[in-house]
Amino acid sequence: MTKVHILPPEIISKIAAGEVIDRPASVIKELIENSLDAGSDSIELHLTQAGKTSICIKDTGSGIAEKDIETIFHRHATSKIKKIDDLFNIHSLGFRGEALYSVAAIADVTLRSRTQEQDSGWEIHMRGGKKLDLRPTALPTGTEIEVKELFFNTPARRKFLKSNTSEMNQVLNIFVPYCLLYPERRFLLTHQNKTTLDLKTTADLKTRVAETLNLDTDHILEAQQNFTDQNIAVKMLLGNINITRSRRDMQFIFINGRPVQSKNISFHLNNVFRLIFPQGVYPFFALYITLPAGDVDVNIHPTKREVKIHNEQNLCSILRHMAERVLMSRGQAKEVVPLEEGPEIQAIPSPIPKALSKSTSPAGQQETIAWDDEIPVTSAPANEHAPTEQYAFPQPSPSLSFDDMLLEKNQINMQSKLARARYIGSFINKYQLFEVEDTLLLVDQHAAQERITFEHLIEQMQKGKIEVQHLLSPYLVKLSPQDLLLWEEAKDRLEQTGLASTQFDDETIAVHTYPVLIKDPEHAVREILAGGNVARCDHETIARRACRSSIMTGDKLTIEQVEFQRKSLIQCQDPFTCPHGRPTVIELKENFLDKQFLRT
């Protein structure tokens, strides 16, 4: 008995659709590319339930002729390729002839289109790959496609769709790059009859990028260079030190007018930004690269997300040198925008001391860290080896294993050393130096304050008594479309953590209160949203993200502030790592230093 069977057409179509279409964003990608290939100067996308219920796209392109309107739903039907050599000279976004065939196989699709030459348009209705109707209709030049009931006949695929917020985020990840790529075209995106993006045409690429991502054009560096001997042209937009992200969500690579992913190019560009950014901080960049069509293979991935580039290492070298030159020659200093002072608030008595708070200074003056006058501080005299105040340390628990008890004992010993150590100075406003007996202790002031802020904020959250600062004038924070989408879902959760905010306009939120433990509310909001799924985060996760707004490297601390930070760190449950796993204190023994100086 034979075991090999030829699959029936209906199964083949669903398998083929699964290779191209896996969520609403996949449909949108294919339809937008078709509209752009048709020369449309205006594209409108209207969604219901993040596209799970309805996707409607309208364009002003060249339209589809009557004789082609049924053919385009056949598999491998395309106007872009006629012979094998065309595969190596592709200039259009879509060329496989799989898009409409795949969408129609797993959805209810109504397509209306009219060309300039036709007196009227034509409408075709497809469902599950079968034609239900074909008739003339009144329509201006262009195409309208409505996709409903996505995956209605593949319930296994439909049940894996995520929440509206998650799916909408995926849609924006597809939609936004095309907005950055075609500034001369209008883009409109609505969701649930609410406008998410409405971008008018512009001749200036930097303006389009800034409007789409809600960035300041003054912080975007633009450069362009043609390498005529290699037939390579590069235009790059790089964010300076004032545009920072906690993830790689604002990094775009375009090759020959196509959004692509390239791990190699991304690695090299992020590596260049290590010249000005610390570890864990990521830049914004948009690269527009033009190569000979024969040097780019766009046919290695079913959805064309990845490309293969001839002599990719040479291209990466060009991009590295160009980016380095731009950043080093045109970089700017970090801008500090002081918060507006709000009304005084009554301090809530608490066994937990307040964190260091940020004072505001007139624009243009150096920012300083203000010490909270309500907190008594005991600082060590310069000629003594330890502060006068005594610290109580926990004793090892007898229920622990021997190894755990040894580890806990070592930690208590380190706490004792740090308590008895004499402060001897600061190194580049980054590390605080203490000496005790034959040991030199180096404290990372930022990591230490992250730990302190984290534990204090966690305790306040757990008790439901978060001490907040009320702002007389709200602090306005511009968000990207993706971050604004996350904020809408998480604003109630943020308010529970002391960050009360409302929507100010289509791209801005207004922060009305923030925890007094947080130094920079804007940075805290961005860090919390950057992790995604805020509405489902626990207190510890939110506090860990928010505490990145603690004392930063480069903040100059007074002796009193250093001593208070030391005391607060010692009293933490886990004083020797920050919430993100980095050490807060490093110990250098005298014998180690002797070895370095060959004094053994």
XYZ file of C-alpha atoms in Angstrom:
600
model
C 0.000 0.000 0.000
C 1.433 3.402 -0.991
C 2.295 5.858 1.786
C 2.994 8.882 -0.403
C 0.045 11.062 -1.437
C -0.320 14.213 -3.502
C -1.891 16.900 -1.318
C -5.233 18.328 -2.498
C -5.264 21.993 -3.628
C -7.107 23.288 -0.540
C -4.410 21.923 1.797
C -1.619 23.190 -0.455
C -3.101 26.688 -0.420
C -3.320 26.760 3.384
C 0.253 25.519 3.782
C 1.477 28.130 1.304
C -0.494 30.809 3.131
C 1.112 29.780 6.416
C 4.572 30.443 4.975
C 3.657 34.045 4.165
C 0.789 34.978 6.519
C 1.052 34.292 10.251
C -0.707 37.348 11.745
C -2.489 40.576 10.669
C 0.847 42.378 10.331
C 1.877 39.878 7.631
C -1.208 40.739 5.585
C -0.556 44.441 5.995
C 3.052 44.091 4.855
C 2.031 42.422 1.602
C -0.799 44.874 0.881
C 1.335 47.971 1.601
C 4.075 46.696 -0.693
C 1.540 46.178 -3.478
C 0.255 49.737 -3.000
C 3.762 51.184 -3.105
C 4.660 49.170 -6.197
C 1.523 50.587 -7.841
C 2.937 54.110 -7.425
C 0.425 55.246 -4.827
C 1.083 58.681 -3.311
C -1.413 58.122 -0.471
C -2.006 54.984 1.590
C -4.715 54.640 4.223
C -4.878 51.673 6.606
C -7.936 51.172 8.820
C -7.986 48.382 11.420
C -10.518 46.802 13.740
C -9.300 44.687 16.660
C -5.684 45.165 15.496
C -6.597 43.621 12.148
C -7.989 40.392 13.576
C -11.541 41.451 12.673
C -10.975 43.782 9.739
C -8.134 45.227 7.644
C -8.967 47.887 5.052
C -6.299 49.501 2.895
C -6.915 52.219 0.310
C -4.395 53.612 -2.162
C -4.251 56.004 -5.102
C -2.035 53.793 -7.247
C -2.346 52.729 -10.867
C -5.100 50.209 -10.102
C -5.794 46.718 -11.476
C -7.295 46.170 -14.920
C -10.536 44.243 -15.320
C -8.840 41.367 -17.116
C -6.293 40.975 -14.278
C -8.508 41.362 -11.233
C -9.306 37.648 -11.027
C -5.877 36.426 -12.158
C -4.035 38.154 -9.301
C -5.618 35.707 -6.839
C -3.985 32.749 -8.586
C -0.815 31.297 -7.127
C 2.445 32.662 -8.560
C 0.575 35.344 -10.493
C 2.908 38.364 -10.795
C 3.670 41.224 -13.153
C 7.211 41.628 -11.829
C 8.963 38.531 -13.221
C 8.876 37.012 -16.694
C 12.180 35.122 -16.982
C 14.766 33.581 -14.640
C 17.197 36.493 -14.994
C 14.594 38.834 -13.511
C 15.166 37.189 -10.113
C 18.609 38.801 -10.006
C 17.445 42.254 -11.044
C 14.499 42.975 -8.758
C 13.511 46.594 -8.172
C 9.999 46.115 -6.751
C 8.912 45.247 -3.221
C 6.582 42.377 -4.169
C 7.413 39.846 -6.852
C 6.550 36.322 -5.677
C 2.880 36.396 -6.634
C 1.957 34.755 -3.331
C 0.432 37.640 -1.359
C -3.204 37.907 -2.496
C -3.396 34.171 -3.166
C -2.261 33.460 0.415
C -4.540 36.052 2.015
C -7.613 34.934 0.066
C -6.973 31.315 1.094
C -7.491 32.030 4.805
C -9.790 35.076 4.902
C -12.779 36.858 3.419
C -11.414 39.373 0.885
C -13.172 42.100 -1.092
C -11.039 43.952 -3.643
C -12.147 47.017 -5.593
C -9.924 48.646 -8.187
C -9.933 50.961 -11.161
C -7.249 52.034 -13.645
C -7.059 55.447 -15.268
C -8.099 53.984 -18.630
C -11.281 52.303 -17.366
C -14.674 54.013 -17.188
C -15.558 52.205 -13.965
C -13.905 50.040 -11.366
C -14.395 46.344 -10.654
C -15.093 44.500 -7.419
C -14.247 40.870 -6.655
C -15.223 38.932 -3.545
C -13.076 35.942 -2.470
C -13.554 33.665 0.545
C -11.347 30.719 1.446
C -9.704 30.860 -1.981
C -13.028 30.706 -3.893
C -14.570 33.481 -5.989
C -18.026 34.475 -4.774
C -18.723 37.550 -6.915
C -17.277 39.778 -9.649
C -19.054 42.985 -10.692
C -18.465 46.604 -11.806
C -18.445 49.356 -9.164
C -18.021 53.121 -8.902
C -14.538 53.988 -7.699
C -11.822 56.609 -8.253
C -8.492 55.502 -9.685
C -6.712 53.241 -7.206
C -7.400 50.128 -5.152
C -9.315 49.260 -1.987
C -8.866 45.898 -0.262
C -10.882 44.755 2.746
C -9.787 41.633 4.614
C -12.183 40.167 7.185
C -12.281 37.058 9.392
C -8.571 36.323 9.140
C -7.853 32.597 9.698
C -11.578 31.782 9.791
C -10.854 28.355 8.224
C -7.608 27.706 10.141
C -8.683 27.982 13.811
C -5.401 26.500 15.029
C -3.574 29.517 13.599
C -6.177 31.975 14.864
C -5.926 30.835 18.486
C -2.233 31.745 18.531
C -2.957 35.417 17.824
C -2.081 37.610 20.787
C -3.817 40.552 22.444
C -4.806 43.626 20.444
C -1.908 45.547 21.957
C 0.644 42.913 20.958
C -0.762 42.536 17.456
C -0.987 46.302 17.013
C 2.632 46.605 18.055
C 3.550 44.141 15.313
C 1.518 46.177 12.836
C 3.448 49.318 13.767
C 6.727 47.441 13.363
C 5.659 46.785 9.763
C 3.964 50.107 9.008
C 6.484 52.573 10.461
C 9.512 51.562 8.320
C 7.597 52.285 5.108
C 6.680 55.717 6.492
C 10.397 56.387 7.023
C 11.268 55.070 3.590
C 8.793 57.132 1.531
C 8.505 60.687 2.929
C 7.049 61.892 -0.380
C 3.932 59.775 0.206
C 1.087 60.244 2.689
C 0.387 57.546 5.273
C -2.679 57.277 7.494
C -3.233 54.579 10.118
C -6.360 54.300 12.244
C -7.332 51.701 14.843
C -10.849 51.386 16.230
C -11.735 54.642 14.379
C -8.942 56.451 16.230
C -6.004 57.988 14.349
C -2.661 56.443 15.283
C -0.493 58.024 12.576
C -1.311 60.718 10.041
C 1.769 61.760 8.079
C 1.554 64.370 5.359
C 3.943 64.322 2.418
C 7.291 66.071 2.860
C 10.454 66.507 0.832
C 12.693 66.325 3.899
C 13.588 62.835 5.136
C 14.759 64.009 8.559
C 11.433 65.776 9.145
C 9.482 62.631 8.259
C 11.620 60.514 10.601
C 11.221 62.991 13.469
C 7.443 63.244 12.985
C 6.969 59.482 12.767
C 9.090 58.568 15.797
C 8.448 61.746 17.827
C 12.104 62.726 17.878
C 13.739 66.152 17.915
C 15.329 66.997 14.556
C 18.115 68.839 16.418
C 19.228 65.488 17.846
C 19.402 63.690 14.486
C 22.679 63.727 12.543
C 22.305 63.337 8.785
C 25.040 62.287 6.377
C 25.189 61.116 2.778
C 28.043 59.744 0.686
C 28.383 58.096 -2.715
C 31.080 55.494 -3.291
C 31.053 55.664 -7.075
C 33.906 53.205 -7.586
C 31.809 50.498 -5.861
C 28.350 51.648 -7.041
C 27.308 52.137 -3.418
C 25.351 55.092 -2.032
C 24.670 55.540 1.686
C 22.458 57.977 3.534
C 22.322 57.675 7.294
C 20.391 59.347 10.083
C 22.012 58.835 13.479
C 20.691 59.872 16.860
C 23.167 61.742 19.000
C 23.735 61.214 22.711
C 20.337 62.767 23.506
C 18.401 59.909 21.884
C 18.793 56.730 23.910
C 16.738 53.554 24.023
C 16.808 50.575 26.353
C 16.238 48.199 23.424
C 16.913 48.106 19.690
C 13.436 49.252 18.681
C 14.476 52.372 16.760
C 17.004 50.884 14.371
C 16.093 50.704 10.696
C 17.996 49.333 7.708
C 16.798 49.923 4.149
C 18.517 48.406 1.131
C 17.410 49.393 -2.362
C 14.166 50.821 -1.045
C 13.272 47.751 1.033
C 13.141 47.427 4.853
C 15.418 44.529 5.774
C 17.021 42.850 8.762
C 20.785 42.358 8.894
C 22.412 41.102 12.081
C 25.851 41.909 10.721
C 25.100 45.540 9.845
C 23.177 46.033 13.091
C 26.074 44.651 15.127
C 28.628 46.956 13.521
C 26.492 50.094 13.923
C 25.689 49.351 17.564
C 29.377 48.686 18.140
C 30.238 52.149 16.793
C 27.804 53.744 19.256
C 29.706 52.124 22.125
C 32.064 55.085 21.656
C 29.462 57.352 23.275
C 26.917 55.035 24.935
C 27.368 52.733 27.945
C 26.504 49.044 27.830
C 22.771 48.372 27.783
C 21.907 51.682 26.094
C 21.006 51.558 22.413
C 20.894 54.239 19.721
C 18.497 55.336 17.035
C 19.685 55.000 13.459
C 18.199 54.717 9.984
C 20.396 53.527 7.115
C 19.391 54.030 3.482
C 21.699 51.924 1.321
C 21.700 51.632 -2.458
C 23.568 48.718 -4.060
C 23.627 47.183 -7.529
C 20.534 44.954 -7.791
C 22.718 41.981 -8.698
C 24.597 42.281 -5.376
C 21.441 41.745 -3.299
C 19.487 38.489 -3.113
C 16.006 39.223 -1.740
C 14.740 35.731 -2.493
C 16.167 33.858 0.498
C 13.182 34.334 2.833
C 9.450 33.733 2.122
C 8.486 37.145 3.539
C 11.590 38.900 2.195
C 12.593 40.028 5.711
C 16.211 39.027 5.198
C 18.550 39.613 2.265
C 21.887 38.227 1.204
C 24.514 40.829 0.279
C 27.544 40.257 -1.900
C 30.740 41.319 -0.052
C 28.788 42.251 3.074
C 31.924 42.785 5.167
C 33.080 45.544 2.822
C 29.704 47.262 3.202
C 29.909 46.980 7.003
C 33.378 48.537 6.934
C 32.066 51.477 4.882
C 29.166 51.998 7.290
C 31.420 51.799 10.368
C 33.887 54.404 9.144
C 31.131 56.718 7.969
C 29.210 56.475 11.275
C 32.366 56.999 13.351
C 33.250 60.119 11.385
C 29.744 61.575 11.818
C 29.509 60.847 15.551
C 33.003 62.061 16.370
C 32.906 65.236 14.255
C 29.309 66.338 14.816
C 28.344 64.867 18.177
C 26.646 67.065 20.765
C 26.666 67.270 24.523
C 23.926 65.726 26.601
C 21.077 68.193 27.101
C 19.596 68.500 30.579
C 16.013 69.735 30.721
C 15.130 70.640 34.337
C 11.753 69.639 35.702
C 9.342 72.378 36.594
C 9.049 72.682 40.355
C 5.731 71.580 41.744
C 4.064 72.499 45.063
C 5.665 71.312 48.257
C 4.311 68.032 49.581
C 4.141 66.883 53.171
C 6.718 64.229 54.005
C 5.192 60.918 55.077
C 6.884 59.509 58.184
C 8.585 56.277 57.217
C 11.404 54.107 58.554
C 12.835 54.181 55.019
C 14.967 57.285 54.389
C 14.221 59.301 51.282
C 16.456 58.833 48.270
C 18.618 61.549 46.856
C 16.401 64.033 45.052
C 17.087 66.088 41.974
C 17.158 69.864 42.302
C 16.280 72.075 39.415
C 18.492 74.838 38.180
C 18.008 77.594 35.630
C 18.409 76.508 32.020
C 22.004 76.473 30.921
C 23.445 75.992 34.425
C 25.027 72.804 35.659
C 22.657 70.341 37.273
C 23.423 69.274 40.843
C 22.054 66.643 43.200
C 20.289 68.125 46.233
C 20.544 66.502 49.636
C 17.292 66.019 51.543
C 17.577 68.355 54.541
C 15.074 66.323 56.558
C 17.460 63.383 56.845
C 20.157 63.551 59.543
C 23.523 62.486 58.185
C 26.560 61.402 60.115
C 29.707 61.763 58.071
C 33.077 60.368 58.982
C 35.697 62.971 59.987
C 38.660 63.023 57.648
C 41.063 61.807 60.329
C 39.010 58.813 61.457
C 38.693 55.356 59.931
C 34.987 54.793 60.436
C 31.745 56.725 60.828
C 30.659 57.281 64.410
C 27.257 55.667 63.814
C 27.063 51.907 64.473
C 25.362 49.529 62.044
C 23.429 46.399 63.013
C 24.057 43.454 60.717
C 21.895 40.332 60.400
C 23.297 37.089 61.743
C 23.592 33.969 59.528
C 20.495 31.804 59.668
C 21.097 28.335 61.204
C 18.687 26.794 58.672
C 21.047 27.499 55.775
C 23.467 24.980 54.324
C 27.159 25.287 55.156
C 27.969 26.861 51.751
C 25.072 29.327 52.050
C 26.093 30.219 55.594
C 29.649 30.828 54.400
C 28.388 33.050 51.587
C 26.133 34.997 53.975
C 28.969 35.359 56.458
C 31.228 36.749 53.740
C 28.529 39.262 52.827
C 28.190 40.355 56.459
C 31.968 40.719 56.641
C 31.892 42.917 53.544
C 29.086 45.011 55.053
C 31.191 45.427 58.176
C 34.204 46.489 56.121
C 32.180 49.031 54.158
C 30.735 50.420 57.402
C 34.197 50.815 58.985
C 35.900 52.117 55.834
C 37.157 55.691 55.497
C 36.044 57.675 52.480
C 39.104 58.902 50.592
C 37.656 60.390 47.413
C 35.857 60.007 44.119
C 37.188 58.861 40.755
C 35.701 60.660 37.684
C 32.390 61.123 39.534
C 31.723 57.462 38.915
C 33.403 55.397 41.625
C 33.590 56.239 45.340
C 36.817 55.088 47.029
C 37.024 53.782 50.608
C 39.956 52.302 52.539
C 39.780 49.902 55.463
C 42.721 47.984 56.930
C 44.563 46.418 53.949
C 41.663 46.808 51.508
C 40.531 49.363 48.954
C 36.769 49.356 48.267
C 35.372 50.842 45.029
C 31.648 51.649 45.013
C 29.840 52.239 41.711
C 27.614 55.164 42.734
C 25.013 54.516 40.017
C 24.727 50.772 40.671
C 24.585 51.408 44.423
C 21.783 53.953 44.116
C 19.867 51.629 41.779
C 19.904 48.970 44.522
C 18.828 51.467 47.200
C 16.040 52.946 45.093
C 14.869 49.489 44.016
C 14.447 48.145 47.541
C 12.829 51.308 48.885
C 10.408 51.485 45.952
C 9.517 47.806 46.298
C 8.717 48.274 49.982
C 6.516 51.289 49.302
C 4.683 49.413 46.524
C 4.063 46.408 48.726
C 2.674 48.604 51.486
C 0.565 50.560 48.999
C 2.009 53.834 50.313
C 4.110 55.299 47.525
C 5.407 58.757 48.365
C 4.789 60.894 45.289
C 5.682 64.331 44.019
C 2.757 66.316 42.598
C 3.665 68.587 39.697
C 2.103 72.035 39.443
C 2.613 71.850 35.679
C 2.599 68.357 34.178
C 5.775 67.008 32.641
C 5.183 66.307 28.933
C 6.721 63.156 27.442
C 6.642 62.477 23.707
C 6.279 58.788 22.909
C 6.741 56.753 19.784
C 3.561 55.132 18.379
C 4.631 51.770 19.838
C 5.274 53.218 23.305
C 2.009 55.180 23.232
C 0.160 51.957 22.468
C 1.758 50.280 25.494
C 0.986 53.295 27.672
C -2.739 53.134 26.829
C -2.859 49.563 28.112
C -0.663 50.216 31.156
C -1.646 53.704 32.386
C -3.724 52.345 35.298
C -0.839 50.102 36.331
C 1.564 53.047 36.142
C -0.708 55.113 38.372
C -0.599 52.352 40.983
C 3.175 52.804 41.049
C 2.981 56.561 41.559
C 3.267 57.633 37.913
C -0.097 59.280 37.238
C -0.400 60.400 33.621
C -2.956 61.389 31.000
C -2.869 61.736 27.233
C -1.980 65.287 26.216
C -2.258 64.910 22.441
C -1.868 62.233 19.757
C 1.825 61.755 20.518
C 2.369 63.092 24.043
C 1.441 62.103 27.587
C 1.382 64.409 30.608
C 2.933 63.095 33.843
C 1.194 64.633 36.882
C 2.844 62.710 39.730
C 5.889 60.502 40.150
C 7.538 58.686 43.087
C 9.930 60.941 45.006
C 12.456 58.105 44.866
C 12.686 58.530 41.089
C 15.145 61.128 39.873
C 14.012 61.412 36.241
C 10.296 60.615 35.631
C 10.617 60.819 31.827
C 13.437 58.284 31.823
C 11.480 56.097 34.243
C 8.362 56.111 32.019
C 10.402 55.245 28.933
C 12.252 52.430 30.725
C 9.043 50.918 32.094
C 7.312 50.989 28.702
C 10.382 49.699 26.869
C 10.033 46.279 28.448
C 6.486 45.753 27.120
C 3.578 43.962 28.862
C 3.531 46.550 31.667
C -0.061 45.755 32.607
C 0.988 42.217 33.552
C 4.236 43.119 35.339
C 4.646 42.605 39.072
C 5.953 45.257 41.461
C 9.495 43.944 41.320
C 9.693 44.120 37.531
C 8.307 47.665 37.373
C 10.600 48.850 40.162
C 13.602 47.296 38.441
C 12.852 49.224 35.261
C 12.085 52.483 37.049
C 15.184 52.471 39.244
C 17.415 53.084 36.233
C 16.579 56.736 36.920
C 18.816 56.786 39.999
C 22.009 58.790 40.514
C 23.866 58.564 37.247
C 27.516 58.308 36.390
C 28.932 61.829 36.295
C 26.743 63.232 39.099
C 29.012 64.925 41.616
C 28.186 63.934 45.202
C 29.131 65.747 48.390
C 30.802 63.876 51.251
C 27.486 63.871 53.128
C 25.714 62.341 50.148
C 28.399 59.665 49.781
C 28.124 58.761 53.460
C 24.344 58.581 53.313
C 24.512 56.392 50.224
C 26.941 54.079 52.003
C 24.643 53.769 55.017
C 21.608 53.127 52.828
C 23.459 50.502 50.777
C 24.600 48.605 53.859
C 21.013 48.386 55.099
C 19.793 46.796 51.844
C 18.875 43.116 51.788
C 21.161 42.493 48.816
C 23.664 45.367 48.921
C 26.367 44.081 46.607
C 24.546 43.775 43.278
C 22.283 46.231 41.487
C 18.792 45.035 40.408
C 20.221 44.153 36.995
C 23.004 41.920 38.328
C 26.007 44.273 38.196
C 28.263 44.558 41.264
C 27.952 47.644 43.448
C 31.229 47.181 45.366
C 34.605 45.770 44.338
C 37.323 44.902 46.846
C 41.045 45.283 46.074
C 43.438 43.737 48.597
C 46.860 45.162 49.383
C 48.611 41.981 48.202
C 46.831 42.249 44.829
C 48.147 45.780 44.359
C 51.611 44.692 45.510
C 51.654 42.073 42.775
C 50.709 44.658 40.174
C 53.680 46.790 41.259
C 56.012 43.748 41.488
C 56.484 44.237 45.251
C 55.940 40.584 46.159
